[in-house]
């Protein structure tokens, strides 16, 4: 099984949320910290499509005293070698029943997802089922140790790819932005284009003017947080106190979110949501870069968590006293090369052409439909006019027939009357 630090982090952060007793750390400040904690907990989302299932499984496992105890004493190694998953055999019956129920729900959710996909894409069932690696597909009714193992390993793997995907997404975002900028400039006449180019250049320069950004994880950066965010005396800066203060969920380690929260002060120097020239997407990319930089230097055992020991060790390194300025995204070379941009633009063109083709086909179909409807309409209208003409004729002829009939009746009657009269006169005579 893969190394799964994030899982441990997840387990621990949720266990802290459920079981920790609030500790009054520094009087009046406690309430503000507590609110911040609550907000953070609400926002914790792994971003995985089976996030809810993952969280529910952990929550249910937490209700078992035996498993909870094992969880609190487990280390990364225990999770890595599957020892923790084996503990599942010892949890209470009602916990197992609840887990079975969760798995059945998840299977049924995925089945619906599959059905929706199958209906629209007509892909084969087996290859789609393989996409769901977080549960054992051979057993759809009960939750077994295998399920816990698969859930842990898949979540770990997926979370490890998460940062790489975020960088990739950002790259595409930047290329699209540049593409649109170029297209916009192309659409202008020379005079306007030069004016716009000048304006854009000015905005770019304005964006690059900002106070010095400290290197993340350096003493200068931490001191600024200590002084400005925590409101403490700079003379009394103490790494151990700093660590405890920013381990907001009090689980003894700084996780990715707790680290990223430390960079807000630096990011605010460069990015202001009110400014046209500051792109908040770039700010989030910058935050990710900062976190990666600190993790690379401080997280010695690579479990994506900073322990107190690791943190204190980092303060002894010479890089800790780095007074150089952090190179922001704008100081480094673009996240894409010109060749990559060209490829991206070619892809966009292909997609646009495909869309245009589809729109053309649709338009042609509409035209055809319109013609058909119109011709049918004409027929109906024509038929009506012919019909009404016929109706008039028919009426006329009926009128004619009627008068003939009346006339002949009258004649007949007249004849009869004449005949009667004659007969009477004959009888009388
Ligand atoms: Ca923590
Ligand atoms: Ca670590």
Short mmCIF file of C-alpha atoms and ligand atoms in Angstrom, two decimals:
data_model
loop_
_atom_site.label_atom_id
_atom_site.label_comp_id
_atom_site.label_asym_id
_atom_site.label_seq_id
_atom_site.Cartn_x
_atom_site.Cartn_y
_atom_site.Cartn_z
CA UNK A 1 0.00 0.00 0.00
CA UNK A 2 1.13 3.56 -0.63
CA UNK A 3 2.39 5.89 2.00
CA UNK A 4 -0.65 7.75 3.21
CA UNK A 5 0.15 10.79 5.29
CA UNK A 6 -2.83 12.79 4.17
CA UNK A 7 -5.13 10.05 5.34
CA UNK A 8 -3.53 10.21 8.73
CA UNK A 9 -3.93 13.94 8.66
CA UNK A 10 -7.57 13.54 7.76
CA UNK A 11 -8.17 11.00 10.45
CA UNK A 12 -6.39 13.10 12.99
CA UNK A 13 -8.03 16.36 12.00
CA UNK A 14 -11.47 14.82 12.26
CA UNK A 15 -10.63 13.05 15.49
CA UNK A 16 -9.47 16.37 16.87
CA UNK A 17 -12.67 18.00 15.74
CA UNK A 18 -14.82 15.40 17.46
CA UNK A 19 -12.83 14.58 20.54
CA UNK A 20 -10.55 17.44 21.48
CA UNK A 21 -11.34 19.44 24.61
CA UNK A 22 -10.95 23.18 23.99
CA UNK A 23 -7.93 24.52 25.82
CA UNK A 24 -7.79 28.14 26.86
CA UNK A 25 -4.44 29.07 25.44
CA UNK A 26 -4.33 32.76 25.93
CA UNK A 27 -7.44 34.16 27.48
CA UNK A 28 -9.24 36.66 25.29
CA UNK A 29 -7.65 35.41 22.11
CA UNK A 30 -9.16 31.99 22.52
CA UNK A 31 -12.59 32.86 21.20
CA UNK A 32 -11.30 34.30 17.94
CA UNK A 33 -9.09 31.28 17.38
CA UNK A 34 -12.01 28.98 18.07
CA UNK A 35 -14.19 30.65 15.44
CA UNK A 36 -11.39 30.41 12.94
CA UNK A 37 -11.08 26.72 13.72
CA UNK A 38 -14.76 26.13 13.16
CA UNK A 39 -14.65 27.86 9.79
CA UNK A 40 -11.64 25.83 8.81
CA UNK A 41 -13.30 22.56 9.70
CA UNK A 42 -16.32 23.44 7.59
CA UNK A 43 -14.08 24.18 4.64
CA UNK A 44 -12.06 20.97 4.85
CA UNK A 45 -12.87 19.17 1.64
CA UNK A 46 -10.45 16.77 0.08
CA UNK A 47 -11.89 17.60 -3.33
CA UNK A 48 -12.19 13.90 -4.09
CA UNK A 49 -15.37 12.76 -5.76
CA UNK A 50 -15.84 10.23 -2.97
CA UNK A 51 -15.09 12.83 -0.28
CA UNK A 52 -18.41 12.29 1.46
CA UNK A 53 -17.97 8.53 1.60
CA UNK A 54 -14.42 8.93 2.95
CA UNK A 55 -15.57 11.31 5.66
CA UNK A 56 -18.55 9.19 6.64
CA UNK A 57 -16.40 6.07 6.96
CA UNK A 58 -13.96 7.93 9.21
CA UNK A 59 -16.78 9.38 11.29
CA UNK A 60 -18.36 5.96 11.78
CA UNK A 61 -14.99 4.39 12.65
CA UNK A 62 -14.47 7.15 15.20
CA UNK A 63 -17.57 6.04 17.09
CA UNK A 64 -15.91 2.71 17.91
CA UNK A 65 -13.83 3.06 21.12
CA UNK A 66 -11.41 0.30 20.13
CA UNK A 67 -10.72 1.67 16.67
CA UNK A 68 -10.52 5.21 17.98
CA UNK A 69 -7.86 4.16 20.44
CA UNK A 70 -5.90 2.32 17.73
CA UNK A 71 -6.22 5.34 15.49
CA UNK A 72 -4.83 7.73 18.06
CA UNK A 73 -1.82 5.55 18.71
CA UNK A 74 -1.27 4.55 15.07
CA UNK A 75 1.65 6.00 13.18
CA UNK A 76 2.18 6.41 9.46
CA UNK A 77 3.91 3.03 9.34
CA UNK A 78 0.86 1.25 10.80
CA UNK A 79 -1.33 2.71 8.12
CA UNK A 80 1.25 2.07 5.43
CA UNK A 81 1.55 -1.63 6.10
CA UNK A 82 -2.21 -2.12 6.50
CA UNK A 83 -2.06 -2.85 10.22
CA UNK A 84 -4.73 -0.26 10.87
CA UNK A 85 -7.09 -1.78 8.28
CA UNK A 86 -6.80 -5.15 10.03
CA UNK A 87 -8.20 -3.58 13.22
CA UNK A 88 -11.51 -3.42 11.41
CA UNK A 89 -12.12 -7.05 12.35
CA UNK A 90 -12.33 -6.03 15.99
CA UNK A 91 -14.82 -3.16 15.78
CA UNK A 92 -18.33 -3.50 17.21
CA UNK A 93 -21.18 -5.15 15.32
CA UNK A 94 -23.30 -2.00 14.96
CA UNK A 95 -20.29 -0.13 13.55
CA UNK A 96 -19.83 -2.85 10.93
CA UNK A 97 -23.52 -2.72 10.09
CA UNK A 98 -23.33 1.04 9.63
CA UNK A 99 -20.22 0.66 7.41
CA UNK A 100 -21.96 -2.00 5.30
CA UNK A 101 -24.83 0.41 4.87
CA UNK A 102 -22.43 3.20 3.82
CA UNK A 103 -20.81 0.95 1.26
CA UNK A 104 -24.16 -0.11 -0.16
CA UNK A 105 -25.13 3.56 -0.45
CA UNK A 106 -21.84 4.36 -2.19
CA UNK A 107 -22.25 1.43 -4.59
CA UNK A 108 -25.77 2.51 -5.39
CA UNK A 109 -24.62 6.13 -5.92
CA UNK A 110 -21.89 4.94 -8.26
CA UNK A 111 -24.30 2.64 -10.04
CA UNK A 112 -26.54 5.62 -10.76
CA UNK A 113 -23.49 7.58 -11.90
CA UNK A 114 -22.54 4.70 -14.19
CA UNK A 115 -26.03 4.48 -15.54
CA UNK A 116 -26.10 8.19 -16.31
CA UNK A 117 -22.72 7.93 -18.01
CA UNK A 118 -23.68 4.79 -19.91
CA UNK A 119 -26.85 6.40 -21.16
CA UNK A 120 -25.01 9.41 -22.48
CA UNK A 121 -21.70 7.91 -23.58
CA UNK A 122 -22.51 4.28 -24.24
CA UNK A 123 -19.21 3.13 -22.75
CA UNK A 124 -18.81 -0.42 -21.62
CA UNK A 125 -19.69 -1.16 -18.04
CA UNK A 126 -16.49 -2.95 -17.02
CA UNK A 127 -14.12 -0.16 -18.01
CA UNK A 128 -16.27 2.36 -16.16
CA UNK A 129 -16.34 0.26 -13.01
CA UNK A 130 -12.57 0.24 -13.00
CA UNK A 131 -12.58 4.01 -12.53
CA UNK A 132 -13.80 3.59 -8.99
CA UNK A 133 -10.77 2.32 -7.16
CA UNK A 134 -11.84 3.30 -3.68
CA UNK A 135 -14.00 0.25 -3.00
CA UNK A 136 -13.87 -3.45 -3.62
CA UNK A 137 -16.14 -4.09 -6.63
CA UNK A 138 -16.26 -7.85 -6.01
CA UNK A 139 -18.26 -7.41 -2.88
CA UNK A 140 -21.05 -4.88 -3.12
CA UNK A 141 -22.83 -5.44 0.17
CA UNK A 142 -20.41 -5.43 3.06
CA UNK A 143 -17.56 -3.21 4.15
CA UNK A 144 -14.41 -5.29 4.73
CA UNK A 145 -10.76 -4.64 5.59
CA UNK A 146 -10.11 -4.63 1.83
CA UNK A 147 -12.44 -1.64 1.48
CA UNK A 148 -10.65 0.33 4.16
CA UNK A 149 -7.31 -0.50 2.57
CA UNK A 150 -8.52 0.55 -0.90
CA UNK A 151 -10.08 3.72 0.46
CA UNK A 152 -6.84 4.70 2.20
CA UNK A 153 -4.53 3.91 -0.71
CA UNK A 154 -6.74 5.55 -3.33
CA UNK A 155 -7.29 8.70 -1.28
CA UNK A 156 -3.54 8.96 -0.67
CA UNK A 157 -2.66 8.53 -4.31
CA UNK A 158 -5.34 10.94 -5.50
CA UNK A 159 -4.32 13.59 -2.98
CA UNK A 160 -0.70 13.31 -4.04
CA UNK A 161 -1.71 14.04 -7.63
CA UNK A 162 -3.87 16.89 -6.49
CA UNK A 163 -1.13 19.56 -6.40
CA UNK A 164 0.20 18.52 -9.79
CA UNK A 165 -3.32 18.85 -11.21
CA UNK A 166 -3.71 22.27 -9.65
CA UNK A 167 -0.51 23.47 -11.33
CA UNK A 168 -1.67 22.05 -14.64
CA UNK A 169 -5.05 23.74 -14.31
CA UNK A 170 -3.36 27.03 -13.53
CA UNK A 171 -1.12 26.70 -16.57
CA UNK A 172 -4.14 26.25 -18.83
CA UNK A 173 -5.81 29.22 -17.18
CA UNK A 174 -2.76 31.43 -17.88
CA UNK A 175 -2.52 30.26 -21.48
CA UNK A 176 -6.19 31.00 -22.06
CA UNK A 177 -5.73 34.44 -20.55
CA UNK A 178 -2.76 35.18 -22.82
CA UNK A 179 -4.61 33.81 -25.85
CA UNK A 180 -7.59 36.06 -25.17
CA UNK A 181 -5.32 39.05 -24.64
CA UNK A 182 -3.64 38.50 -28.01
CA UNK A 183 -6.94 37.96 -29.82
CA UNK A 184 -8.33 41.13 -28.30
CA UNK A 185 -5.31 43.15 -29.42
CA UNK A 186 -5.59 41.67 -32.91
CA UNK A 187 -9.18 42.89 -33.15
CA UNK A 188 -8.16 46.54 -32.68
CA UNK A 189 -6.87 49.00 -35.26
CA UNK A 190 -3.25 50.05 -34.93
CA UNK A 191 -3.83 53.24 -33.00
CA UNK A 192 -6.13 51.62 -30.45
CA UNK A 193 -3.89 48.58 -30.18
CA UNK A 194 -0.86 50.65 -29.28
CA UNK A 195 -2.89 52.50 -26.68
CA UNK A 196 -4.13 49.25 -25.15
CA UNK A 197 -0.68 47.70 -25.15
CA UNK A 198 0.64 50.71 -23.29
CA UNK A 199 -2.20 50.53 -20.75
CA UNK A 200 -1.60 46.80 -20.20
CA UNK A 201 2.10 47.38 -19.71
CA UNK A 202 1.39 50.05 -17.13
CA UNK A 203 -0.95 47.74 -15.22
CA UNK A 204 1.69 45.03 -15.26
CA UNK A 205 4.25 47.38 -13.83
CA UNK A 206 1.81 48.61 -11.22
CA UNK A 207 1.21 45.00 -10.17
CA UNK A 208 4.92 44.43 -9.77
CA UNK A 209 5.32 47.32 -7.39
CA UNK A 210 4.74 45.96 -3.93
CA UNK A 211 6.49 45.75 -0.56
CA UNK A 212 9.20 43.15 -0.22
CA UNK A 213 7.85 39.60 -0.02
CA UNK A 214 9.74 37.48 2.52
CA UNK A 215 10.87 33.97 1.70
CA UNK A 216 8.19 31.61 3.12
CA UNK A 217 9.40 29.82 6.23
CA UNK A 218 12.22 32.30 6.84
CA UNK A 219 12.61 34.08 10.15
CA UNK A 220 11.60 37.38 8.53
CA UNK A 221 8.35 35.87 7.29
CA UNK A 222 7.48 34.18 10.58
CA UNK A 223 8.35 37.27 12.59
CA UNK A 224 5.99 39.35 10.47
CA UNK A 225 3.12 36.93 11.21
CA UNK A 226 4.10 36.92 14.89
CA UNK A 227 4.04 40.67 15.05
CA UNK A 228 1.22 41.65 12.72
CA UNK A 229 -1.20 38.72 12.76
CA UNK A 230 -0.62 37.47 16.28
CA UNK A 231 0.01 40.96 17.71
CA UNK A 232 2.98 39.81 19.76
CA UNK A 233 6.17 41.58 20.77
CA UNK A 234 8.88 41.04 18.07
CA UNK A 235 11.54 40.90 20.80
CA UNK A 236 9.89 37.82 22.28
CA UNK A 237 9.71 35.75 19.08
CA UNK A 238 9.87 32.10 19.99
CA UNK A 239 9.63 29.30 17.36
CA UNK A 240 8.06 26.79 19.74
CA UNK A 241 5.31 29.20 20.83
CA UNK A 242 4.84 30.17 17.19
CA UNK A 243 4.34 26.52 16.22
CA UNK A 244 1.79 25.89 19.01
CA UNK A 245 -0.09 29.06 18.14
CA UNK A 246 -0.50 28.10 14.49
CA UNK A 247 -1.29 24.45 15.04
CA UNK A 248 -4.90 25.62 15.12
CA UNK A 249 -6.49 22.18 15.45
CA UNK A 250 -3.94 21.22 18.13
CA UNK A 251 -2.97 17.88 16.63
CA UNK A 252 0.74 18.50 17.13
CA UNK A 253 1.57 19.04 13.43
CA UNK A 254 1.22 21.84 10.90
CA UNK A 255 -0.79 20.53 7.99
CA UNK A 256 -1.07 22.05 4.52
CA UNK A 257 -3.96 24.34 5.42
CA UNK A 258 -2.29 25.60 8.58
CA UNK A 259 0.88 26.33 6.63
CA UNK A 260 -0.95 28.09 3.81
CA UNK A 261 -2.73 30.31 6.34
CA UNK A 262 0.70 31.65 7.36
CA UNK A 263 1.30 33.11 3.90
CA UNK A 264 -1.77 35.35 3.76
CA UNK A 265 0.19 38.32 5.10
CA UNK A 266 2.81 38.01 2.33
CA UNK A 267 0.22 37.43 -0.39
CA UNK A 268 -1.71 40.54 0.61
CA UNK A 269 1.35 42.62 -0.23
CA UNK A 270 1.08 41.54 -3.87
CA UNK A 271 -2.59 40.80 -4.47
CA UNK A 272 -5.58 43.01 -3.80
CA UNK A 273 -8.96 41.80 -5.10
CA UNK A 274 -9.96 45.43 -5.74
CA UNK A 275 -7.17 45.97 -8.28
CA UNK A 276 -7.67 45.16 -11.94
CA UNK A 277 -4.01 44.20 -12.29
CA UNK A 278 -4.05 41.62 -9.46
CA UNK A 279 -5.33 38.19 -10.45
CA UNK A 280 -6.66 36.15 -7.53
CA UNK A 281 -6.10 32.89 -9.43
CA UNK A 282 -2.43 33.82 -9.49
CA UNK A 283 -2.55 34.53 -5.78
CA UNK A 284 -3.74 30.98 -5.07
CA UNK A 285 -1.00 29.57 -7.30
CA UNK A 286 1.48 31.68 -5.35
CA UNK A 287 0.14 30.29 -2.08
CA UNK A 288 0.60 26.75 -3.37
CA UNK A 289 4.18 27.53 -4.47
CA UNK A 290 4.94 28.94 -1.03
CA UNK A 291 3.59 25.87 0.73
CA UNK A 292 5.57 23.58 -1.56
CA UNK A 293 8.72 25.58 -0.88
CA UNK A 294 8.33 25.22 2.90
CA UNK A 295 7.42 21.52 2.70
CA UNK A 296 10.43 20.84 0.50
CA UNK A 297 12.78 22.35 3.07
CA UNK A 298 11.11 21.49 6.35
CA UNK A 299 9.19 18.23 5.94
CA UNK A 300 12.07 15.81 6.36
CA UNK A 301 10.12 12.54 6.51
CA UNK A 302 7.92 13.63 3.56
CA UNK A 303 4.59 12.88 5.20
CA UNK A 304 3.20 16.27 4.11
CA UNK A 305 3.01 17.38 7.73
CA UNK A 306 5.39 19.56 9.70
CA UNK A 307 6.10 18.20 13.16
CA UNK A 308 7.41 20.41 15.96
CA UNK A 309 10.77 18.66 15.70
CA UNK A 310 10.99 19.30 11.97
CA UNK A 311 9.94 22.90 12.50
CA UNK A 312 12.54 23.57 15.18
CA UNK A 313 15.22 21.91 13.07
CA UNK A 314 14.36 24.22 10.18
CA UNK A 315 15.02 27.25 12.37
CA UNK A 316 18.61 26.07 12.84
CA UNK A 317 19.36 25.96 9.14
CA UNK A 318 21.13 28.87 7.52
CA UNK A 319 18.24 29.27 5.03
CA UNK A 320 16.07 30.24 7.99
CA UNK A 321 17.88 33.56 8.16
CA UNK A 322 17.49 34.11 4.42
CA UNK A 323 16.87 37.81 3.95
CA UNK A 324 16.48 37.61 0.19
CA UNK A 325 13.21 38.54 -1.45
CA UNK A 326 10.81 35.78 -2.54
CA UNK A 327 10.56 35.54 -6.30
CA UNK A 328 6.87 35.83 -7.09
CA UNK A 329 5.21 34.35 -10.16
CA UNK A 330 5.93 37.57 -12.03
CA UNK A 331 9.65 37.41 -11.33
CA UNK A 332 9.99 33.88 -12.63
CA UNK A 333 9.61 32.82 -16.24
CA UNK A 334 6.04 32.21 -17.47
CA UNK A 335 4.51 28.89 -16.40
CA UNK A 336 4.23 27.91 -20.08
CA UNK A 337 6.58 28.12 -23.04
CA UNK A 338 5.70 29.77 -26.33
CA UNK A 339 5.58 26.30 -27.94
CA UNK A 340 3.09 25.12 -25.32
CA UNK A 341 0.97 28.18 -25.92
CA UNK A 342 1.00 27.47 -29.67
CA UNK A 343 -0.15 23.91 -29.03
CA UNK A 344 -2.83 25.13 -26.66
CA UNK A 345 -4.07 27.64 -29.26
CA UNK A 346 -4.14 24.93 -31.91
CA UNK A 347 -6.26 22.81 -29.56
CA UNK A 348 -8.59 25.74 -29.00
CA UNK A 349 -8.90 26.27 -32.75
CA UNK A 350 -9.74 22.59 -33.24
CA UNK A 351 -12.39 22.78 -30.58
CA UNK A 352 -13.81 25.97 -32.04
CA UNK A 353 -13.94 24.43 -35.50
CA UNK A 354 -15.63 21.35 -34.14
CA UNK A 355 -18.19 23.56 -32.43
CA UNK A 356 -18.67 25.56 -35.63
CA UNK A 357 -19.12 22.35 -37.60
CA UNK A 358 -21.74 21.19 -35.16
CA UNK A 359 -23.47 24.57 -35.26
CA UNK A 360 -23.49 24.43 -39.09
CA UNK A 361 -25.00 20.97 -39.12
CA UNK A 362 -27.60 22.11 -36.65
CA UNK A 363 -28.38 25.17 -38.75
CA UNK A 364 -28.75 23.03 -41.88
CA UNK A 365 -31.05 20.67 -40.05
CA UNK A 366 -33.10 23.60 -38.87
CA UNK A 367 -33.34 24.98 -42.40
CA UNK A 368 -34.48 21.61 -43.66
CA UNK A 369 -37.03 21.35 -40.93
CA UNK A 370 -38.28 24.85 -41.65
CA UNK A 371 -38.68 24.00 -45.32
CA UNK A 372 -40.57 20.87 -44.51
CA UNK A 373 -42.87 22.62 -42.11
CA UNK A 374 -43.47 25.42 -44.58
CA UNK A 375 -44.23 23.11 -47.45
CA UNK A 376 -46.68 21.21 -45.29
CA UNK A 377 -48.22 24.45 -44.22
CA UNK A 378 -48.59 25.52 -47.84
CA UNK A 379 -50.26 22.26 -48.66
CA UNK A 380 -52.71 22.69 -45.86
CA UNK A 381 -53.40 26.26 -46.87
CA UNK A 382 -53.75 25.30 -50.51
CA UNK A 383 -55.99 22.48 -49.60
CA UNK A 384 -58.15 24.86 -47.63
CA UNK A 385 -58.56 27.24 -50.49
CA UNK A 386 -59.33 24.41 -52.87
CA UNK A 387 -61.62 22.95 -50.31
CA UNK A 388 -63.52 26.19 -49.82
CA UNK A 389 -63.94 26.56 -53.56
CA UNK A 390 -65.29 23.05 -53.73
CA UNK A 391 -67.58 23.79 -50.83
CA UNK A 392 -69.01 26.79 -52.63
CA UNK A 393 -69.52 24.75 -55.76
CA UNK A 394 -71.09 21.98 -53.80
CA UNK A 395 -73.33 24.43 -52.07
CA UNK A 396 -74.31 25.99 -55.37
CA UNK A 397 -74.98 22.63 -56.87
CA UNK A 398 -76.91 21.53 -53.85
CA UNK A 399 -78.91 24.69 -54.09
CA UNK A 400 -79.50 23.86 -57.66
CA UNK A 401 -80.44 20.28 -56.89
CA UNK A 402 -82.66 21.44 -54.15
CA UNK A 403 -84.55 23.83 -56.35
CA UNK A 404 -84.86 21.15 -59.00
CA UNK A 405 -86.16 18.77 -56.39
CA UNK A 406 -88.66 21.33 -55.06
CA UNK A 407 -89.73 22.21 -58.55
CA UNK A 408 -90.22 18.60 -59.51
CA UNK A 409 -92.06 17.98 -56.24
CA UNK A 410 -94.31 20.89 -56.92
CA UNK A 411 -94.80 19.68 -60.41
CA UNK A 412 -95.52 16.23 -59.20
CA UNK A 413 -97.93 17.60 -56.64
CA UNK A 414 -99.50 19.78 -59.16
CA UNK A 415 -99.93 16.77 -61.44
CA UNK A 416 -101.38 14.81 -58.62
CA UNK A 417 -103.73 17.56 -57.73
CA UNK A 418 -104.73 17.89 -61.31
CA UNK A 419 -105.15 14.18 -61.39
CA UNK A 420 -107.17 14.23 -58.18
CA UNK A 421 -109.32 16.95 -59.44
CA UNK A 422 -109.86 15.08 -62.62
CA UNK A 423 -110.63 11.94 -60.70
CA UNK A 424 -113.06 13.77 -58.44
CA UNK A 425 -114.76 15.31 -61.33
CA UNK A 426 -114.84 11.90 -62.89
CA UNK A 427 -116.36 10.35 -59.73
CA UNK A 428 -118.81 13.16 -59.40
CA UNK A 429 -119.79 12.79 -62.87
CA1 LIG B 1 -2.41 20.97 13.04
CA1 LIG B 2 6.89 15.71 8.38
#
